[in-house]
PDB file of C-alpha atoms in Angstrom:
ATOM      1  CA  GLN N   1      81.715  98.188  78.687  1.00  0.00           C
ATOM      2  CA  VAL N   2      84.651  95.937  78.418  1.00  0.00           C
ATOM      3  CA  GLN N   3      84.515  92.250  79.346  1.00  0.00           C
ATOM      4  CA  LEU N   4      87.218  89.592  79.238  1.00  0.00           C
ATOM      5  CA  VAL N   5      85.782  86.150  79.167  1.00  0.00           C
ATOM      6  CA  GLU N   6      88.215  83.461  80.000  1.00  0.00           C
ATOM      7  CA  SER N   7      87.454  79.721  79.238  1.00  0.00           C
ATOM      8  CA  GLY N   8      89.259  76.274  79.464  1.00  0.00           C
ATOM      9  CA  GLY N   9      90.395  75.902  82.845  1.00  0.00           C
ATOM     10  CA  GLY N  10      89.819  72.635  84.838  1.00  0.00           C
ATOM     11  CA  LEU N  11      91.534  69.504  86.403  1.00  0.00           C
ATOM     12  CA  VAL N  12      94.193  67.754  84.813  1.00  0.00           C
ATOM     13  CA  GLN N  13      96.803  65.133  85.903  1.00  0.00           C
ATOM     14  CA  PRO N  14     100.446  66.249  86.146  1.00  0.00           C
ATOM     15  CA  GLY N  15     101.820  66.149  82.525  1.00  0.00           C
ATOM     16  CA  GLY N  16      98.914  66.879  80.922  1.00  0.00           C
ATOM     17  CA  SER N  17      97.702  69.782  78.863  1.00  0.00           C
ATOM     18  CA  LEU N  18      94.965  72.551  78.845  1.00  0.00           C
ATOM     19  CA  ARG N  19      94.435  75.562  76.458  1.00  0.00           C
ATOM     20  CA  LEU N  20      93.075  78.885  78.092  1.00  0.00           C
ATOM     21  CA  SER N  21      90.965  81.303  75.742  1.00  0.00           C
ATOM     22  CA  CYS N  22      90.221  85.060  76.442  1.00  0.00           C
ATOM     23  CA  ALA N  23      88.066  86.959  74.541  1.00  0.00           C
ATOM     24  CA  ALA N  24      87.885  90.768  74.816  1.00  0.00           C
ATOM     25  CA  SER N  25      84.680  92.272  73.770  1.00  0.00           C
ATOM     26  CA  GLY N  26      83.196  95.955  73.895  1.00  0.00           C
ATOM     27  CA  SER N  27      83.802  99.400  72.247  1.00  0.00           C
ATOM     28  CA  ILE N  28      87.501  98.585  71.955  1.00  0.00           C
ATOM     29  CA  VAL N  29      89.543 101.059  69.823  1.00  0.00           C
ATOM     30  CA  SER N  30      93.029  99.334  70.443  1.00  0.00           C
ATOM     31  CA  ILE N  31      94.617  96.553  72.410  1.00  0.00           C
ATOM     32  CA  TYR N  32      98.087  97.448  73.434  1.00  0.00           C
ATOM     33  CA  ALA N  33      98.963  94.498  75.539  1.00  0.00           C
ATOM     34  CA  MET N  34      97.344  91.385  76.508  1.00  0.00           C
ATOM     35  CA  GLY N  35      97.952  88.161  78.266  1.00  0.00           C
ATOM     36  CA  TRP N  36      97.950  85.774  81.299  1.00  0.00           C
ATOM     37  CA  TYR N  37      98.587  86.063  85.054  1.00  0.00           C
ATOM     38  CA  ARG N  38      97.811  83.656  87.871  1.00  0.00           C
ATOM     39  CA  GLN N  39      97.458  83.750  91.364  1.00  0.00           C
ATOM     40  CA  ALA N  40      97.988  80.488  93.664  1.00  0.00           C
ATOM     41  CA  PRO N  41      96.460  80.495  97.228  1.00  0.00           C
ATOM     42  CA  GLY N  42      98.703  82.763  99.795  1.00  0.00           C
ATOM     43  CA  LYS N  43     100.712  83.899  96.769  1.00  0.00           C
ATOM     44  CA  GLN N  44     100.902  87.266  94.673  1.00  0.00           C
ATOM     45  CA  ARG N  45      99.468  87.184  91.312  1.00  0.00           C
ATOM     46  CA  GLU N  46     102.583  86.869  88.911  1.00  0.00           C
ATOM     47  CA  LEU N  47     102.942  87.211  84.982  1.00  0.00           C
ATOM     48  CA  VAL N  48     102.567  84.020  83.074  1.00  0.00           C
ATOM     49  CA  ALA N  49     102.782  84.832  79.342  1.00  0.00           C
ATOM     50  CA  ALA N  50     101.919  88.235  77.503  1.00  0.00           C
ATOM     51  CA  PHE N  51     102.138  90.203  74.371  1.00  0.00           C
ATOM     52  CA  THR N  52     103.923  93.197  75.114  1.00  0.00           C
ATOM     53  CA  SER N  53     102.683  96.667  73.369  1.00  0.00           C
ATOM     54  CA  GLY N  54     105.666  96.250  71.027  1.00  0.00           C
ATOM     55  CA  GLY N  55     104.212  93.062  69.988  1.00  0.00           C
ATOM     56  CA  SER N  56     107.099  90.836  71.607  1.00  0.00           C
ATOM     57  CA  THR N  57     106.301  88.079  74.030  1.00  0.00           C
ATOM     58  CA  ASN N  58     107.068  87.345  77.787  1.00  0.00           C
ATOM     59  CA  TYR N  59     106.953  84.312  79.703  1.00  0.00           C
ATOM     60  CA  ALA N  60     107.699  83.699  83.262  1.00  0.00           C
ATOM     61  CA  GLU N  61     110.719  81.343  83.545  1.00  0.00           C
ATOM     62  CA  SER N  62     108.944  78.620  85.197  1.00  0.00           C
ATOM     63  CA  VAL N  63     106.742  78.177  82.148  1.00  0.00           C
ATOM     64  CA  LYS N  64     109.105  78.699  79.444  1.00  0.00           C
ATOM     65  CA  GLY N  65     109.132  75.758  77.273  1.00  0.00           C
ATOM     66  CA  ARG N  66     106.015  74.454  78.331  1.00  0.00           C
ATOM     67  CA  PHE N  67     103.581  77.072  77.890  1.00  0.00           C
ATOM     68  CA  THR N  68     102.674  78.970  74.705  1.00  0.00           C
ATOM     69  CA  ILE N  69     100.744  82.132  74.093  1.00  0.00           C
ATOM     70  CA  SER N  70      99.170  83.210  70.828  1.00  0.00           C
ATOM     71  CA  ARG N  71      96.330  85.502  69.567  1.00  0.00           C
ATOM     72  CA  SER N  72      93.738  86.424  66.952  1.00  0.00           C
ATOM     73  CA  SER N  73      93.959  89.931  66.553  1.00  0.00           C
ATOM     74  CA  ALA N  74      90.877  89.845  64.384  1.00  0.00           C
ATOM     75  CA  LYS N  75      88.874  88.222  67.378  1.00  0.00           C
ATOM     76  CA  ASN N  76      90.726  90.263  69.976  1.00  0.00           C
ATOM     77  CA  THR N  77      91.444  86.966  71.652  1.00  0.00           C
ATOM     78  CA  VAL N  78      94.355  85.433  73.031  1.00  0.00           C
ATOM     79  CA  TYR N  79      95.048  81.829  73.873  1.00  0.00           C
ATOM     80  CA  LEU N  80      97.356  80.054  76.441  1.00  0.00           C
ATOM     81  CA  GLN N  81      98.492  76.422  75.552  1.00  0.00           C
ATOM     82  CA  MET N  82      99.812  74.592  78.625  1.00  0.00           C
ATOM     83  CA  ASN N  83     101.844  71.585  78.297  1.00  0.00           C
ATOM     84  CA  ASN N  84     103.469  69.149  80.392  1.00  0.00           C
ATOM     85  CA  LEU N  85     101.717  70.733  83.477  1.00  0.00           C
ATOM     86  CA  LYS N  86     102.702  70.319  87.090  1.00  0.00           C
ATOM     87  CA  PRO N  87     101.334  70.521  90.535  1.00  0.00           C
ATOM     88  CA  GLU N  88     102.805  73.881  90.928  1.00  0.00           C
ATOM     89  CA  ASP N  89     100.979  75.364  88.107  1.00  0.00           C
ATOM     90  CA  THR N  90      97.571  74.939  90.192  1.00  0.00           C
ATOM     91  CA  ALA N  91      96.154  78.650  90.220  1.00  0.00           C
ATOM     92  CA  VAL N  92      93.475  80.888  89.220  1.00  0.00           C
ATOM     93  CA  TYR N  93      94.664  82.195  85.905  1.00  0.00           C
ATOM     94  CA  TYR N  94      93.358  85.875  84.743  1.00  0.00           C
ATOM     95  CA  CYS N  95      93.434  87.285  81.555  1.00  0.00           C
ATOM     96  CA  ASN N  96      94.608  91.037  81.177  1.00  0.00           C
ATOM     97  CA  ALA N  97      94.495  93.513  78.555  1.00  0.00           C
ATOM     98  CA  ASN N  98      95.760  97.122  78.255  1.00  0.00           C
ATOM     99  CA  LEU N  99      93.421  98.857  76.102  1.00  0.00           C
ATOM    100  CA  ARG N 100      91.365 101.819  75.055  1.00  0.00           C
ATOM    101  CA  THR N 101      87.764 102.128  74.250  1.00  0.00           C
ATOM    102  CA  ASP N 102      85.836 104.934  72.235  1.00  0.00           C
ATOM    103  CA  ARG N 103      84.934 106.458  75.727  1.00  0.00           C
ATOM    104  CA  THR N 104      88.072 105.616  77.928  1.00  0.00           C
ATOM    105  CA  LEU N 105      91.671 106.280  78.032  1.00  0.00           C
ATOM    106  CA  ARG N 106      93.921 103.544  77.913  1.00  0.00           C
ATOM    107  CA  GLY N 107      93.886 101.365  81.098  1.00  0.00           C
ATOM    108  CA  ASP N 108      94.027  97.893  82.337  1.00  0.00           C
ATOM    109  CA  TYR N 109      91.110  95.279  82.267  1.00  0.00           C
ATOM    110  CA  TRP N 110      90.853  91.828  83.906  1.00  0.00           C
ATOM    111  CA  GLY N 111      89.011  88.757  83.414  1.00  0.00           C
ATOM    112  CA  GLN N 112      87.053  86.753  86.199  1.00  0.00           C
ATOM    113  CA  GLY N 113      89.671  84.211  86.433  1.00  0.00           C
ATOM    114  CA  THR N 114      89.518  80.620  85.567  1.00  0.00           C
ATOM    115  CA  GLN N 115      90.778  77.664  87.949  1.00  0.00           C
ATOM    116  CA  VAL N 116      93.380  75.545  86.957  1.00  0.00           C
ATOM    117  CA  THR N 117      94.116  72.406  89.082  1.00  0.00           C
ATOM    118  CA  VAL N 118      97.001  69.872  88.566  1.00  0.00           C
ATOM    119  CA  SER N 119      96.619  66.989  90.546  1.00  0.00           C
ATOM    120  CA  SER N 120      96.724  63.318  90.424  1.00  0.00           C
TER     121      SER N 120
END
């Protein structure tokens, strides 16, 4: 059983910062890709930032220069440092991992989501 546990969301004023964390646990053999998506009310879920299977990073254009994704491979954890937050960053942020366990083939797993609200 794989679990992705997110933390770090909350309410912040415009221009503020938040740091999200996502820890993957379970009988994980390999993590191929891992990152963050978000979904605002009435909108589709979109990629925010992620490590690809090739080890590079992808960022949404709207967050480049403000958000930074990092990871601790030893801890199966990814972080999202979000600076200079804007009201349009308000959304539920979901952690995603593409991984293989000792009992399953490679597949996508999602966290439960953490709310980020940017408002004065």
